[in-house]
Structures are given as structure tokens and as C-alpha cells.
GROMACS .gro file of C-alpha atoms in nm:
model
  127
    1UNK     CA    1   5.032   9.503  13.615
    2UNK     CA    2   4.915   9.169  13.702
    3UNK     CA    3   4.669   9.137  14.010
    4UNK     CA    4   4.893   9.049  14.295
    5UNK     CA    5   5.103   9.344  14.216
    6UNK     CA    6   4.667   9.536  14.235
    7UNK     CA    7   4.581   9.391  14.551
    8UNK     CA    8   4.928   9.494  14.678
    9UNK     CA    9   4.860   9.856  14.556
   10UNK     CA   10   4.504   9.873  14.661
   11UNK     CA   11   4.482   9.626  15.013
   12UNK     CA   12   4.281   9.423  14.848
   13UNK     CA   13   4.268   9.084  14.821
   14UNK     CA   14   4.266   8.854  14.512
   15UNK     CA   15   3.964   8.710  14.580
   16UNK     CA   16   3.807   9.043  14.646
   17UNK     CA   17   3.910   9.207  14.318
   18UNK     CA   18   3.838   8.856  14.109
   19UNK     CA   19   3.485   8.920  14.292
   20UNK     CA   20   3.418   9.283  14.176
   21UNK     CA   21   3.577   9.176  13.815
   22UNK     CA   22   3.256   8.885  13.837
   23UNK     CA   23   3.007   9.181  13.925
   24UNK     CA   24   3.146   9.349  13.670
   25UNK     CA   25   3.245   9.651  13.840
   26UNK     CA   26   3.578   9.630  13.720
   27UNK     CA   27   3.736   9.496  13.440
   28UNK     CA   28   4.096   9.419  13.343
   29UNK     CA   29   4.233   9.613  13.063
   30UNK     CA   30   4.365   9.301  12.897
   31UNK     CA   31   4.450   8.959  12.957
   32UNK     CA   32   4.825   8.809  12.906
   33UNK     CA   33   4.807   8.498  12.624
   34UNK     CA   34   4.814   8.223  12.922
   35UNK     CA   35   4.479   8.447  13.081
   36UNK     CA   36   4.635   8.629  13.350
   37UNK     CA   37   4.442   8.949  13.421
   38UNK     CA   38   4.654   9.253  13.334
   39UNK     CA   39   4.526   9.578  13.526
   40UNK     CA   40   4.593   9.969  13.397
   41UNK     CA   41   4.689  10.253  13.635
   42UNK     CA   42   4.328  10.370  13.577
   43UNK     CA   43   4.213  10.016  13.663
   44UNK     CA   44   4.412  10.059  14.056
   45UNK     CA   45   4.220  10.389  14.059
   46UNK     CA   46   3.920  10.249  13.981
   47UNK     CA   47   3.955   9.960  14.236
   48UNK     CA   48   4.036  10.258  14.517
   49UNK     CA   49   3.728  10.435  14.426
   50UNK     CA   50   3.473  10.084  14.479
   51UNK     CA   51   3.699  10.050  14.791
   52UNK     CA   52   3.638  10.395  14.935
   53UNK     CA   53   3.248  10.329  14.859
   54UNK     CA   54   3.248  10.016  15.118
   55UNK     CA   55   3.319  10.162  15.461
   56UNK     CA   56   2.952  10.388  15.342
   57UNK     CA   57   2.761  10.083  15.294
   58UNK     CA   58   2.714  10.094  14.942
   59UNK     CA   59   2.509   9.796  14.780
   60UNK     CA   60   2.708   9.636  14.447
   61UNK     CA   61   2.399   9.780  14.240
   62UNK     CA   62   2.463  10.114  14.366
   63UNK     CA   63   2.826  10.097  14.296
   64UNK     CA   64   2.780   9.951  13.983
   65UNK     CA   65   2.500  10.249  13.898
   66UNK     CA   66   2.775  10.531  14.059
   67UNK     CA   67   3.044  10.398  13.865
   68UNK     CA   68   2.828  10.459  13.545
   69UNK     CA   69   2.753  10.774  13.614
   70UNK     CA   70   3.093  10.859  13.673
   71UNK     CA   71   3.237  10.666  13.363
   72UNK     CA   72   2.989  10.821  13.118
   73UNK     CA   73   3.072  11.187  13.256
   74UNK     CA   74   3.453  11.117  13.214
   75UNK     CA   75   3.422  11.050  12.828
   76UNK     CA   76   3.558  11.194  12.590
   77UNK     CA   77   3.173  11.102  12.388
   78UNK     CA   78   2.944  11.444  12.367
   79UNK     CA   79   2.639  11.466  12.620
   80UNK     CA   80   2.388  11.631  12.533
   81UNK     CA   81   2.293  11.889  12.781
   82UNK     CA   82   1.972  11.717  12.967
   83UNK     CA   83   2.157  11.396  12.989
   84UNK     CA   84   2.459  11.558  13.112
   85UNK     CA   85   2.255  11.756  13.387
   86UNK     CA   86   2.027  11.425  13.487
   87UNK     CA   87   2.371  11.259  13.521
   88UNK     CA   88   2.526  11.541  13.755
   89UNK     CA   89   2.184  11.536  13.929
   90UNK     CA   90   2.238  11.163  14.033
   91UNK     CA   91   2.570  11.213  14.104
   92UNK     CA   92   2.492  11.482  14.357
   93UNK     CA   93   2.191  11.216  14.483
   94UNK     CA   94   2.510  10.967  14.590
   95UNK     CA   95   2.713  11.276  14.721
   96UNK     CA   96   2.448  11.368  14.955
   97UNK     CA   97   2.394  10.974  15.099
   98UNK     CA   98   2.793  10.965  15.163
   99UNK     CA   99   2.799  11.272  15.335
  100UNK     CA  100   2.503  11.165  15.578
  101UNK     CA  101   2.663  10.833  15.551
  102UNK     CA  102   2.991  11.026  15.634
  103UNK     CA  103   2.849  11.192  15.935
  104UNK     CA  104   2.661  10.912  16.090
  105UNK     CA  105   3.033  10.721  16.064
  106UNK     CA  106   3.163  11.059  16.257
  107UNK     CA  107   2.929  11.017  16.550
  108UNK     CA  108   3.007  10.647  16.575
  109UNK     CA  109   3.337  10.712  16.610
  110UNK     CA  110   3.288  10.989  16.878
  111UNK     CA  111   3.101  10.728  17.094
  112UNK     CA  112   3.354  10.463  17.019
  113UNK     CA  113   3.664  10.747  17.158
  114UNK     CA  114   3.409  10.857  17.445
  115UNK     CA  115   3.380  10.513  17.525
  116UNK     CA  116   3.784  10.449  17.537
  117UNK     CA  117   3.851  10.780  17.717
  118UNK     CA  118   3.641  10.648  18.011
  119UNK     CA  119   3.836  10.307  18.035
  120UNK     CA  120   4.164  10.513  18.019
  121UNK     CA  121   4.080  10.722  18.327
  122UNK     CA  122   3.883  10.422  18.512
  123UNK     CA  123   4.259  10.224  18.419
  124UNK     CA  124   4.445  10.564  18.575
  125UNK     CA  125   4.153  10.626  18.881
  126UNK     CA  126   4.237  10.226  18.934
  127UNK     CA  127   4.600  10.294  18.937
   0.00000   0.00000   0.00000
């Protein structure tokens, strides 16, 4: 699929998915013969992942490192058994910053519904 039918697919924009193509956290599968960027199902998924990763303040290099980690786990090349566990190990580093990163988001948005709750029943004690 070409990359407005991506952005489409994923909410994000074209300039947003050129940019993580630049930073070379994604790359499209192949290119059509007048250079359009041509995008896999696996390239959308991809894309969704990096784009769940921003709300927890992930840096590019940490994506980038993530992504690795994740990519080298998927294939279908042997690991030995030391790389495969410092791999998993790293993984489960990033696991634990999203769920703290998860949490802190959870008490934000506690305060931010307190906060609205209040100007409900000051609207309705107003009424």
C-alpha cells in the first residue's frame, strides 16, 4: 500500500511516517519504479507499535533500540541462548518503564477527571 493509504490506517500523518522512515525506524518494503514508498501489512503494524510507544515518552533512540530487540527476537535466525536471554532481559527493562510510565499516565488522568467532576457540580450548584 502506498503511504496515504498508511497514514490513513495508522492516524498518522505523511510527514510523520516520512520522519520515522528518515530515523530509520521504519522502512518501506519496496519502492514503486517512479519512488513511491510501498508499505507491507507488517510495515502498518510496525508503524502502530512506534505510535503506541509515543503517548510513554519514548526517545527515537529508545524506540529505535526496542524495535531491535523486538525484530531480532521475531526471526526466524537461531539465538544462541545468552543472547536470547540478554535480549528478553532488555525487553522486560522497557516493559517495566511503560508500566510505571503507564501508571504515572493513570494518575494524571484521575486528577484531570477529579478536576472536571468539580466544574460539573460547581456548573449544577450554579444552576
Amino acid at each position: 500500500m502506498q503511504i496515504g493509504e498508511v497514514a490513513e490506517r495508522t492516524g498518522l500523518s505523511l510527514r510523520t511516517i516520512r520522519h520515522y522512515e528518515e530515523v530509520g525506524l521504519v522502512v518501506p518494503s519496496a519502492r514503486t519504479k517512479g519512488g513511491f514508498r510501498l508499505y507491507t501489512a507488517t510495515d502498518v503494524d510496525r508503524l502502530m507499535v512506534i505510535r503506541r510507544m509515543k503517548p510513554l515518552d519514548f526517545s527515537l533512540e529508545e524506540m529505535r533500540d526496542l524495535l531491535a530487540i523486538t525484530d531480532r527476537l521475531s526471526s526466524a535466525e537461531p539465538l544462541e541462548d545468552t543472547e536470547r536471554d540478554r535480549l528478553r532481559e532488555r525487553l522486560d527493562t522497557y516493559r517495566k518503564v511503560a508500566d510505571a510510565r503507564c501508571e504515572k499516565l493513570r494518575a494524571q488522568l484521575m486528577a484531570a477527571e477529579d478536576f472536571a467532576a468539580t466544574l460539573r457540580r460547581r456548573l449544577r450548584a450554579d444552576a
